[in-house]
Amino acid sequence: VQLQASGGGLVQAGGSLRLSCAVSGLTFTTHNMAWFRRAPGKEREIVSAISRLNSNQYYASSVKGRFTISRDNAKSTVYLQMNSLKPEDTAVYYCASSTTWTALAHEYGYWGQGTQVTVSS
């Protein structure tokens, strides 16, 4: 199983980035997908999640209204569109998959390698 995250980078505050996570080696439509992040000196936290067939979405309060999660089941890829970025969004972002609909990191069995997002003020 591979989760390949990409799309991170350096952006000024107020800017946008789109993260992608290409999944292989599992049946994509049987897995809920999520994005987590870990900022320097902070605990890992869930950013957003999307259910197997796109019927449910979850957003952390800190990103609601600014970030949008989506998935393309035909391409086995999940996306995170991040708009109006703030310096506090700076973190390594990880995609993860779970057969359970949950916000708990330990319920996610497969993880990508992470992609760095840096937002300058």
CSV table of N, CA, C and O in Angstrom, one decimal:
chain,number,residue,atom,x,y,z
A,1,VAL,N,0.9,-1.2,0.0
A,1,VAL,CA,0.0,0.0,0.0
A,1,VAL,C,0.9,1.2,0.0
A,1,VAL,O,1.8,1.3,0.8
A,2,GLN,N,0.5,2.2,-0.9
A,2,GLN,CA,1.3,3.4,-0.9
A,2,GLN,C,0.3,4.6,-0.9
A,2,GLN,O,-0.7,4.6,-1.7
A,3,LEU,N,0.6,5.6,-0.1
A,3,LEU,CA,-0.1,6.9,-0.2
A,3,LEU,C,1.0,7.9,-0.5
A,3,LEU,O,1.9,8.2,0.4
A,4,GLN,N,0.9,8.6,-1.6
A,4,GLN,CA,1.9,9.5,-2.1
A,4,GLN,C,1.3,10.9,-2.0
A,4,GLN,O,0.5,11.3,-2.9
A,5,ALA,N,1.7,11.7,-1.0
A,5,ALA,CA,1.3,13.1,-0.9
A,5,ALA,C,2.2,14.0,-1.7
A,5,ALA,O,3.4,13.8,-1.7
A,6,SER,N,1.6,15.0,-2.2
A,6,SER,CA,2.3,16.1,-2.9
A,6,SER,C,1.6,17.4,-2.9
A,6,SER,O,0.4,17.4,-2.5
A,7,GLY,N,2.2,18.4,-3.4
A,7,GLY,CA,1.6,19.7,-3.5
A,7,GLY,C,1.9,20.7,-2.4
A,7,GLY,O,1.5,21.9,-2.5
A,8,GLY,N,2.7,20.4,-1.5
A,8,GLY,CA,3.1,21.3,-0.5
A,8,GLY,C,4.1,22.3,-1.0
A,8,GLY,O,4.6,22.2,-2.2
A,9,GLY,N,4.4,23.3,-0.2
A,9,GLY,CA,5.4,24.4,-0.7
A,9,GLY,C,5.3,25.6,0.2
A,9,GLY,O,4.8,25.5,1.3
A,10,LEU,N,6.0,26.6,-0.3
A,10,LEU,CA,6.0,27.9,0.5
A,10,LEU,C,5.1,28.9,-0.2
A,10,LEU,O,5.1,29.1,-1.4
A,11,VAL,N,4.2,29.5,0.6
A,11,VAL,CA,3.2,30.4,0.1
A,11,VAL,C,3.1,31.6,1.1
A,11,VAL,O,3.3,31.4,2.3
A,12,GLN,N,2.7,32.7,0.6
A,12,GLN,CA,2.5,33.9,1.5
A,12,GLN,C,1.1,33.8,2.1
A,12,GLN,O,0.2,33.1,1.6
A,13,ALA,N,1.0,34.4,3.3
A,13,ALA,CA,-0.3,34.4,3.9
A,13,ALA,C,-1.4,34.9,3.0
A,13,ALA,O,-1.1,35.9,2.2
A,14,GLY,N,-2.5,34.3,3.0
A,14,GLY,CA,-3.6,34.6,2.1
A,14,GLY,C,-3.6,33.9,0.8
A,14,GLY,O,-4.6,33.9,0.0
A,15,GLY,N,-2.5,33.1,0.6
A,15,GLY,CA,-2.4,32.4,-0.7
A,15,GLY,C,-3.1,31.0,-0.6
A,15,GLY,O,-3.8,30.7,0.4
A,16,SER,N,-2.9,30.2,-1.6
A,16,SER,CA,-3.6,28.9,-1.7
A,16,SER,C,-2.6,27.8,-2.2
A,16,SER,O,-1.6,28.1,-2.8
A,17,LEU,N,-2.9,26.6,-1.7
A,17,LEU,CA,-2.2,25.4,-2.2
A,17,LEU,C,-3.2,24.3,-2.3
A,17,LEU,O,-4.2,24.3,-1.6
A,18,ARG,N,-2.9,23.4,-3.2
A,18,ARG,CA,-3.7,22.2,-3.3
A,18,ARG,C,-2.9,20.9,-3.1
A,18,ARG,O,-1.9,20.7,-3.9
A,19,LEU,N,-3.2,20.2,-2.1
A,19,LEU,CA,-2.5,19.0,-1.8
A,19,LEU,C,-3.2,17.8,-2.5
A,19,LEU,O,-4.4,17.8,-2.6
A,20,SER,N,-2.4,16.8,-2.9
A,20,SER,CA,-2.9,15.6,-3.5
A,20,SER,C,-2.3,14.4,-2.8
A,20,SER,O,-1.2,14.5,-2.3
A,21,CYS,N,-3.1,13.4,-2.8
A,21,CYS,CA,-2.6,12.1,-2.2
A,21,CYS,C,-3.1,11.0,-3.1
A,21,CYS,O,-4.3,10.7,-3.1
A,22,ALA,N,-2.2,10.4,-3.8
A,22,ALA,CA,-2.5,9.3,-4.7
A,22,ALA,C,-2.3,8.0,-4.0
A,22,ALA,O,-1.2,7.7,-3.3
A,23,VAL,N,-3.3,7.1,-4.0
A,23,VAL,CA,-3.3,5.9,-3.3
A,23,VAL,C,-3.2,4.7,-4.2
A,23,VAL,O,-3.9,4.7,-5.2
A,24,SER,N,-2.4,3.7,-3.8
A,24,SER,CA,-2.4,2.5,-4.6
A,24,SER,C,-2.2,1.3,-3.6
A,24,SER,O,-1.8,1.5,-2.5
A,25,GLY,N,-2.6,0.1,-4.1
A,25,GLY,CA,-2.4,-1.1,-3.3
A,25,GLY,C,-3.6,-1.4,-2.4
A,25,GLY,O,-3.5,-2.4,-1.6
A,26,LEU,N,-4.6,-0.6,-2.4
A,26,LEU,CA,-5.8,-1.0,-1.6
A,26,LEU,C,-7.1,-0.5,-2.4
A,26,LEU,O,-7.0,0.2,-3.4
A,27,THR,N,-8.2,-1.1,-2.0
A,27,THR,CA,-9.5,-0.7,-2.7
A,27,THR,C,-9.9,0.6,-2.2
A,27,THR,O,-10.4,0.7,-1.1
A,28,PHE,N,-9.7,1.6,-3.0
A,28,PHE,CA,-9.8,3.0,-2.5
A,28,PHE,C,-11.3,3.3,-2.0
A,28,PHE,O,-11.4,4.0,-1.0
A,29,THR,N,-12.3,2.7,-2.7
A,29,THR,CA,-13.6,3.0,-2.3
A,29,THR,C,-14.1,2.4,-1.0
A,29,THR,O,-15.2,2.6,-0.6
A,30,THR,N,-13.2,1.6,-0.4
A,30,THR,CA,-13.6,1.0,0.9
A,30,THR,C,-12.9,1.7,2.0
A,30,THR,O,-13.1,1.4,3.2
A,31,HIS,N,-12.2,2.8,1.7
A,31,HIS,CA,-11.5,3.6,2.7
A,31,HIS,C,-11.9,5.0,2.8
A,31,HIS,O,-12.1,5.7,1.8
A,32,ASN,N,-12.2,5.5,4.0
A,32,ASN,CA,-12.3,6.9,4.3
A,32,ASN,C,-10.9,7.5,4.3
A,32,ASN,O,-9.9,6.8,4.7
A,33,MET,N,-10.9,8.7,3.9
A,33,MET,CA,-9.6,9.4,3.8
A,33,MET,C,-9.5,10.6,4.6
A,33,MET,O,-10.6,11.3,4.8
A,34,ALA,N,-8.3,11.0,5.1
A,34,ALA,CA,-8.2,12.2,5.9
A,34,ALA,C,-6.9,12.8,5.7
A,34,ALA,O,-5.9,12.2,5.2
A,35,TRP,N,-6.8,14.1,6.1
A,35,TRP,CA,-5.6,14.8,6.1
A,35,TRP,C,-5.3,15.2,7.6
A,35,TRP,O,-6.2,15.7,8.3
A,36,PHE,N,-4.1,14.9,8.0
A,36,PHE,CA,-3.7,15.4,9.3
A,36,PHE,C,-2.5,16.3,9.1
A,36,PHE,O,-1.9,16.4,8.0
A,37,ARG,N,-2.1,17.0,10.2
A,37,ARG,CA,-1.0,17.9,10.1
A,37,ARG,C,-0.3,17.9,11.5
A,37,ARG,O,-0.9,17.7,12.5
A,38,ARG,N,1.0,18.1,11.4
A,38,ARG,CA,1.8,18.3,12.6
A,38,ARG,C,2.7,19.5,12.5
A,38,ARG,O,3.6,19.6,11.6
A,39,ALA,N,2.4,20.5,13.3
A,39,ALA,CA,3.2,21.7,13.3
A,39,ALA,C,4.4,21.5,14.3
A,39,ALA,O,4.3,20.7,15.2
A,40,PRO,N,5.4,22.3,14.1
A,40,PRO,CA,6.6,22.2,15.0
A,40,PRO,C,6.2,22.4,16.5
A,40,PRO,O,5.5,23.4,16.8
A,41,GLY,N,6.6,21.4,17.3
A,41,GLY,CA,6.3,21.6,18.7
A,41,GLY,C,4.8,21.3,19.1
A,41,GLY,O,4.5,21.5,20.3
A,42,LYS,N,4.0,20.8,18.2
A,42,LYS,CA,2.6,20.6,18.5
A,42,LYS,C,2.3,19.1,18.2
A,42,LYS,O,3.0,18.4,17.5
A,43,GLU,N,1.1,18.7,18.7
A,43,GLU,CA,0.7,17.3,18.5
A,43,GLU,C,0.1,17.3,17.1
A,43,GLU,O,-0.4,18.3,16.5
A,44,ARG,N,0.1,16.0,16.5
A,44,ARG,CA,-0.6,15.8,15.3
A,44,ARG,C,-2.1,16.1,15.4
A,44,ARG,O,-2.7,15.7,16.5
A,45,GLU,N,-2.7,16.7,14.5
A,45,GLU,CA,-4.2,16.9,14.5
A,45,GLU,C,-4.8,16.6,13.2
A,45,GLU,O,-4.2,16.8,12.1
A,46,ILE,N,-6.1,16.3,13.3
A,46,ILE,CA,-6.8,16.0,12.1
A,46,ILE,C,-7.2,17.4,11.5
A,46,ILE,O,-7.6,18.3,12.2
A,47,VAL,N,-7.1,17.5,10.2
A,47,VAL,CA,-7.5,18.7,9.5
A,47,VAL,C,-8.9,18.5,8.8
A,47,VAL,O,-9.8,19.3,9.0
A,48,SER,N,-9.0,17.4,8.1
A,48,SER,CA,-10.2,17.1,7.4
A,48,SER,C,-10.3,15.7,7.0
A,48,SER,O,-9.3,15.0,7.0
A,49,ALA,N,-11.6,15.2,6.8
A,49,ALA,CA,-11.8,13.8,6.4
A,49,ALA,C,-12.9,13.7,5.4
A,49,ALA,O,-13.8,14.6,5.4
A,50,ILE,N,-12.9,12.7,4.6
A,50,ILE,CA,-14.0,12.5,3.7
A,50,ILE,C,-14.3,11.0,3.6
A,50,ILE,O,-13.4,10.2,3.7
A,51,SER,N,-15.6,10.7,3.6
A,51,SER,CA,-16.0,9.3,3.6
A,51,SER,C,-15.8,8.6,2.3
A,51,SER,O,-15.6,9.2,1.3
A,52,ARG,N,-16.0,7.3,2.3
A,52,ARG,CA,-15.7,6.4,1.2
A,52,ARG,C,-16.3,6.9,-0.1
A,52,ARG,O,-15.7,6.9,-1.2
A,53,LEU,N,-17.6,7.2,0.0
A,53,LEU,CA,-18.3,7.6,-1.2
A,53,LEU,C,-18.7,9.0,-1.2
A,53,LEU,O,-19.6,9.4,-1.9
A,54,ASN,N,-17.9,9.8,-0.5
A,54,ASN,CA,-18.1,11.3,-0.5
A,54,ASN,C,-19.3,11.8,0.1
A,54,ASN,O,-19.7,12.9,-0.1
A,55,SER,N,-20.0,11.0,0.9
A,55,SER,CA,-21.3,11.4,1.5
A,55,SER,C,-21.1,12.2,2.8
A,55,SER,O,-22.0,12.9,3.2
A,56,ASN,N,-19.9,12.1,3.5
A,56,ASN,CA,-19.6,12.8,4.7
A,56,ASN,C,-18.3,13.5,4.6
A,56,ASN,O,-17.3,12.9,4.0
A,57,GLN,N,-18.2,14.7,5.2
A,57,GLN,CA,-17.0,15.4,5.3
A,57,GLN,C,-16.8,16.0,6.7
A,57,GLN,O,-17.9,16.3,7.3
A,58,TYR,N,-15.6,16.1,7.1
A,58,TYR,CA,-15.3,16.7,8.4
A,58,TYR,C,-14.2,17.7,8.3
A,58,TYR,O,-13.3,17.5,7.5
A,59,TYR,N,-14.4,18.8,9.0
A,59,TYR,CA,-13.3,19.8,9.0
A,59,TYR,C,-13.1,20.2,10.4
A,59,TYR,O,-14.0,20.4,11.2
A,60,ALA,N,-11.8,20.4,10.8
A,60,ALA,CA,-11.4,21.0,12.0
A,60,ALA,C,-11.9,22.5,12.0
A,60,ALA,O,-12.0,23.1,11.0
A,61,SER,N,-12.3,22.9,13.2
A,61,SER,CA,-12.9,24.3,13.3
A,61,SER,C,-11.9,25.3,12.8
A,61,SER,O,-12.3,26.4,12.2
A,62,SER,N,-10.6,25.1,12.9
A,62,SER,CA,-9.5,26.0,12.5
A,62,SER,C,-9.4,26.2,11.0
A,62,SER,O,-8.9,27.2,10.5
A,63,VAL,N,-10.0,25.3,10.2
A,63,VAL,CA,-9.8,25.3,8.8
A,63,VAL,C,-11.2,25.4,8.1
A,63,VAL,O,-11.2,25.6,6.9
A,64,LYS,N,-12.3,25.3,8.8
A,64,LYS,CA,-13.6,25.3,8.2
A,64,LYS,C,-13.8,26.6,7.5
A,64,LYS,O,-13.5,27.7,8.0
A,65,GLY,N,-14.3,26.5,6.3
A,65,GLY,CA,-14.5,27.7,5.4
A,65,GLY,C,-13.4,28.1,4.6
A,65,GLY,O,-13.5,28.9,3.7
A,66,ARG,N,-12.2,27.6,4.9
A,66,ARG,CA,-11.0,27.9,4.1
A,66,ARG,C,-10.5,26.7,3.3
A,66,ARG,O,-9.9,26.9,2.3
A,67,PHE,N,-10.6,25.5,3.9
A,67,PHE,CA,-10.1,24.3,3.2
A,67,PHE,C,-11.3,23.5,2.7
A,67,PHE,O,-12.4,23.5,3.3
A,68,THR,N,-11.0,22.8,1.6
A,68,THR,CA,-12.0,21.9,1.0
A,68,THR,C,-11.4,20.5,0.7
A,68,THR,O,-10.4,20.5,0.0
A,69,ILE,N,-12.0,19.5,1.2
A,69,ILE,CA,-11.5,18.1,0.9
A,69,ILE,C,-12.3,17.5,-0.2
A,69,ILE,O,-13.6,17.8,-0.3
A,70,SER,N,-11.7,16.8,-1.1
A,70,SER,CA,-12.5,16.1,-2.2
A,70,SER,C,-11.7,14.8,-2.5
A,70,SER,O,-10.6,14.6,-2.1
A,71,ARG,N,-12.4,14.0,-3.2
A,71,ARG,CA,-11.8,12.7,-3.7
A,71,ARG,C,-12.3,12.4,-5.1
A,71,ARG,O,-13.4,12.7,-5.4
A,72,ASP,N,-11.4,11.7,-5.8
A,72,ASP,CA,-11.7,11.2,-7.1
A,72,ASP,C,-11.5,9.7,-7.1
A,72,ASP,O,-10.4,9.2,-7.1
A,73,ASN,N,-12.6,9.0,-6.9
A,73,ASN,CA,-12.5,7.5,-6.7
A,73,ASN,C,-12.0,6.8,-8.0
A,73,ASN,O,-11.3,5.8,-7.9
A,74,ALA,N,-12.2,7.4,-9.1
A,74,ALA,CA,-11.7,6.8,-10.4
A,74,ALA,C,-10.2,6.9,-10.5
A,74,ALA,O,-9.5,6.1,-11.1
A,75,LYS,N,-9.6,7.9,-9.8
A,75,LYS,CA,-8.2,8.1,-9.8
A,75,LYS,C,-7.5,7.7,-8.5
A,75,LYS,O,-6.3,7.9,-8.3
A,76,SER,N,-8.3,7.2,-7.5
A,76,SER,CA,-7.8,6.8,-6.2
A,76,SER,C,-7.0,7.9,-5.6
A,76,SER,O,-5.8,7.7,-5.1
A,77,THR,N,-7.5,9.1,-5.6
A,77,THR,CA,-6.8,10.3,-5.2
A,77,THR,C,-7.7,11.2,-4.3
A,77,THR,O,-8.9,11.3,-4.6
A,78,VAL,N,-7.1,11.7,-3.2
A,78,VAL,CA,-7.8,12.6,-2.4
A,78,VAL,C,-7.1,14.0,-2.4
A,78,VAL,O,-5.8,14.0,-2.6
A,79,TYR,N,-7.8,15.0,-2.3
A,79,TYR,CA,-7.3,16.4,-2.5
A,79,TYR,C,-7.6,17.2,-1.2
A,79,TYR,O,-8.6,17.0,-0.6
A,80,LEU,N,-6.8,18.2,-1.0
A,80,LEU,CA,-7.1,19.2,0.0
A,80,LEU,C,-6.8,20.6,-0.6
A,80,LEU,O,-5.6,20.9,-0.8
A,81,GLN,N,-7.8,21.3,-0.9
A,81,GLN,CA,-7.7,22.7,-1.4
A,81,GLN,C,-7.6,23.6,-0.2
A,81,GLN,O,-8.6,23.6,0.6
A,82,MET,N,-6.5,24.3,-0.1
A,82,MET,CA,-6.3,25.2,1.0
A,82,MET,C,-6.3,26.7,0.6
A,82,MET,O,-5.4,27.0,-0.2
A,83,ASN,N,-7.2,27.4,1.0
A,83,ASN,CA,-7.3,28.8,0.6
A,83,ASN,C,-7.1,29.7,1.9
A,83,ASN,O,-7.2,29.2,3.0
A,84,SER,N,-6.9,31.0,1.6
A,84,SER,CA,-6.7,31.9,2.7
A,84,SER,C,-5.7,31.4,3.8
A,84,SER,O,-6.0,31.4,5.0
A,85,LEU,N,-4.6,30.9,3.3
A,85,LEU,CA,-3.7,30.3,4.3
A,85,LEU,C,-3.1,31.3,5.3
A,85,LEU,O,-2.9,32.5,4.9
A,86,LYS,N,-2.9,30.8,6.5
A,86,LYS,CA,-2.4,31.6,7.6
A,86,LYS,C,-1.0,31.0,8.0
A,86,LYS,O,-0.8,29.8,7.8
A,87,PRO,N,-0.2,31.8,8.6
A,87,PRO,CA,1.1,31.3,9.2
A,87,PRO,C,0.9,30.1,10.1
A,87,PRO,O,1.7,29.2,10.1
A,88,GLU,N,-0.2,30.1,10.8
A,88,GLU,CA,-0.5,29.0,11.8
A,88,GLU,C,-0.9,27.7,11.0
A,88,GLU,O,-1.0,26.6,11.7
A,89,ASP,N,-1.1,27.7,9.7
A,89,ASP,CA,-1.3,26.5,9.0
A,89,ASP,C,0.0,25.8,8.6
A,89,ASP,O,0.0,24.7,8.0
A,90,THR,N,1.1,26.4,8.9
A,90,THR,CA,2.5,25.8,8.6
A,90,THR,C,2.6,24.5,9.4
A,90,THR,O,2.4,24.5,10.6
A,91,ALA,N,2.9,23.4,8.6
A,91,ALA,CA,3.0,22.1,9.2
A,91,ALA,C,3.4,21.1,8.1
A,91,ALA,O,3.4,21.5,7.0
A,92,VAL,N,3.7,19.9,8.6
A,92,VAL,CA,3.8,18.8,7.6
A,92,VAL,C,2.4,18.2,7.6
A,92,VAL,O,1.8,17.9,8.6
A,93,TYR,N,1.9,18.0,6.4
A,93,TYR,CA,0.5,17.5,6.1
A,93,TYR,C,0.7,16.0,5.7
A,93,TYR,O,1.5,15.7,4.8
A,94,TYR,N,-0.1,15.2,6.3
A,94,TYR,CA,-0.1,13.8,6.0
A,94,TYR,C,-1.5,13.3,5.5
A,94,TYR,O,-2.5,13.7,6.1
A,95,CYS,N,-1.6,12.5,4.5
A,95,CYS,CA,-2.8,11.8,4.2
A,95,CYS,C,-2.9,10.5,4.8
A,95,CYS,O,-1.8,9.9,5.1
A,96,ALA,N,-4.0,10.0,5.1
A,96,ALA,CA,-4.2,8.7,5.8
A,96,ALA,C,-5.5,8.1,5.4
A,96,ALA,O,-6.5,8.8,5.0
A,97,SER,N,-5.6,6.7,5.5
A,97,SER,CA,-6.8,6.0,5.2
A,97,SER,C,-7.2,5.1,6.3
A,97,SER,O,-6.4,4.6,7.1
A,98,SER,N,-8.6,5.0,6.4
A,98,SER,CA,-9.2,4.1,7.4
A,98,SER,C,-10.5,3.5,6.9
A,98,SER,O,-11.2,4.1,6.1
A,99,THR,N,-10.7,2.3,7.4
A,99,THR,CA,-12.0,1.7,7.0
A,99,THR,C,-13.1,2.2,8.0
A,99,THR,O,-14.3,1.8,7.8
A,100,THR,N,-12.7,2.9,9.0
A,100,THR,CA,-13.6,3.5,10.0
A,100,THR,C,-13.8,4.9,9.8
A,100,THR,O,-12.8,5.6,9.5
A,101,TRP,N,-15.0,5.5,10.0
A,101,TRP,CA,-15.3,6.9,9.9
A,101,TRP,C,-14.9,7.5,11.3
A,101,TRP,O,-15.7,7.3,12.2
A,102,THR,N,-13.8,8.1,11.3
A,102,THR,CA,-13.3,8.6,12.6
A,102,THR,C,-12.3,9.8,12.5
A,102,THR,O,-11.7,10.0,11.4
A,103,ALA,N,-12.2,10.5,13.5
A,103,ALA,CA,-11.2,11.6,13.6
A,103,ALA,C,-9.9,11.2,14.4
A,103,ALA,O,-9.0,12.0,14.5
A,104,LEU,N,-9.9,10.0,14.8
A,104,LEU,CA,-8.8,9.5,15.7
A,104,LEU,C,-7.7,9.0,14.8
A,104,LEU,O,-7.8,8.0,14.1
A,105,ALA,N,-6.5,9.5,15.0
A,105,ALA,CA,-5.3,9.2,14.2
A,105,ALA,C,-5.0,7.7,14.3
A,105,ALA,O,-4.6,7.0,13.3
A,106,HIS,N,-5.2,7.1,15.5
A,106,HIS,CA,-4.8,5.7,15.7
A,106,HIS,C,-5.7,4.7,14.9
A,106,HIS,O,-5.4,3.6,14.8
A,107,GLU,N,-6.8,5.2,14.5
A,107,GLU,CA,-7.7,4.4,13.7
A,107,GLU,C,-7.3,4.4,12.2
A,107,GLU,O,-7.9,3.6,11.4
A,108,TYR,N,-6.4,5.2,11.8
A,108,TYR,CA,-5.9,5.2,10.4
A,108,TYR,C,-4.8,4.3,10.2
A,108,TYR,O,-3.7,4.5,10.9
A,109,GLY,N,-4.9,3.3,9.4
A,109,GLY,CA,-3.9,2.3,9.3
A,109,GLY,C,-2.8,2.6,8.3
A,109,GLY,O,-1.7,2.0,8.4
A,110,TYR,N,-3.1,3.4,7.3
A,110,TYR,CA,-2.1,3.7,6.3
A,110,TYR,C,-1.9,5.2,6.2
A,110,TYR,O,-2.8,6.0,6.2
A,111,TRP,N,-0.6,5.5,6.0
A,111,TRP,CA,-0.2,7.0,6.1
A,111,TRP,C,0.7,7.3,4.9
A,111,TRP,O,1.6,6.4,4.5
A,112,GLY,N,0.6,8.5,4.4
A,112,GLY,CA,1.5,9.0,3.4
A,112,GLY,C,2.8,9.5,4.1
A,112,GLY,O,2.9,9.6,5.3
A,113,GLN,N,3.7,10.0,3.3
A,113,GLN,CA,5.0,10.4,3.8
A,113,GLN,C,5.1,11.8,4.3
A,113,GLN,O,6.0,12.2,5.0
A,114,GLY,N,4.0,12.6,4.0
A,114,GLY,CA,4.0,13.9,4.5
A,114,GLY,C,4.5,14.9,3.4
A,114,GLY,O,5.4,14.6,2.7
A,115,THR,N,3.9,16.1,3.4
A,115,THR,CA,4.3,17.1,2.5
A,115,THR,C,4.3,18.4,3.3
A,115,THR,O,3.4,18.7,4.1
A,116,GLN,N,5.4,19.2,3.2
A,116,GLN,CA,5.6,20.4,4.0
A,116,GLN,C,4.8,21.6,3.4
A,116,GLN,O,4.9,21.9,2.2
A,117,VAL,N,4.1,22.2,4.3
A,117,VAL,CA,3.4,23.5,3.9
A,117,VAL,C,3.9,24.6,4.8
A,117,VAL,O,3.9,24.4,6.0
A,118,THR,N,4.5,25.6,4.2
A,118,THR,CA,5.0,26.7,5.0
A,118,THR,C,4.3,28.0,4.5
A,118,THR,O,4.3,28.3,3.3
A,119,VAL,N,3.7,28.7,5.4
A,119,VAL,CA,3.0,30.0,5.1
A,119,VAL,C,3.7,31.1,5.8
A,119,VAL,O,3.9,31.2,7.0
A,120,SER,N,4.2,32.0,5.0
A,120,SER,CA,5.0,33.1,5.5
A,120,SER,C,4.1,34.3,5.7
A,120,SER,O,3.1,34.5,5.0
A,121,SER,N,4.4,35.1,6.7
A,121,SER,CA,3.6,36.3,7.1
A,121,SER,C,4.0,37.5,6.3
A,121,SER,O,5.0,37.6,5.6
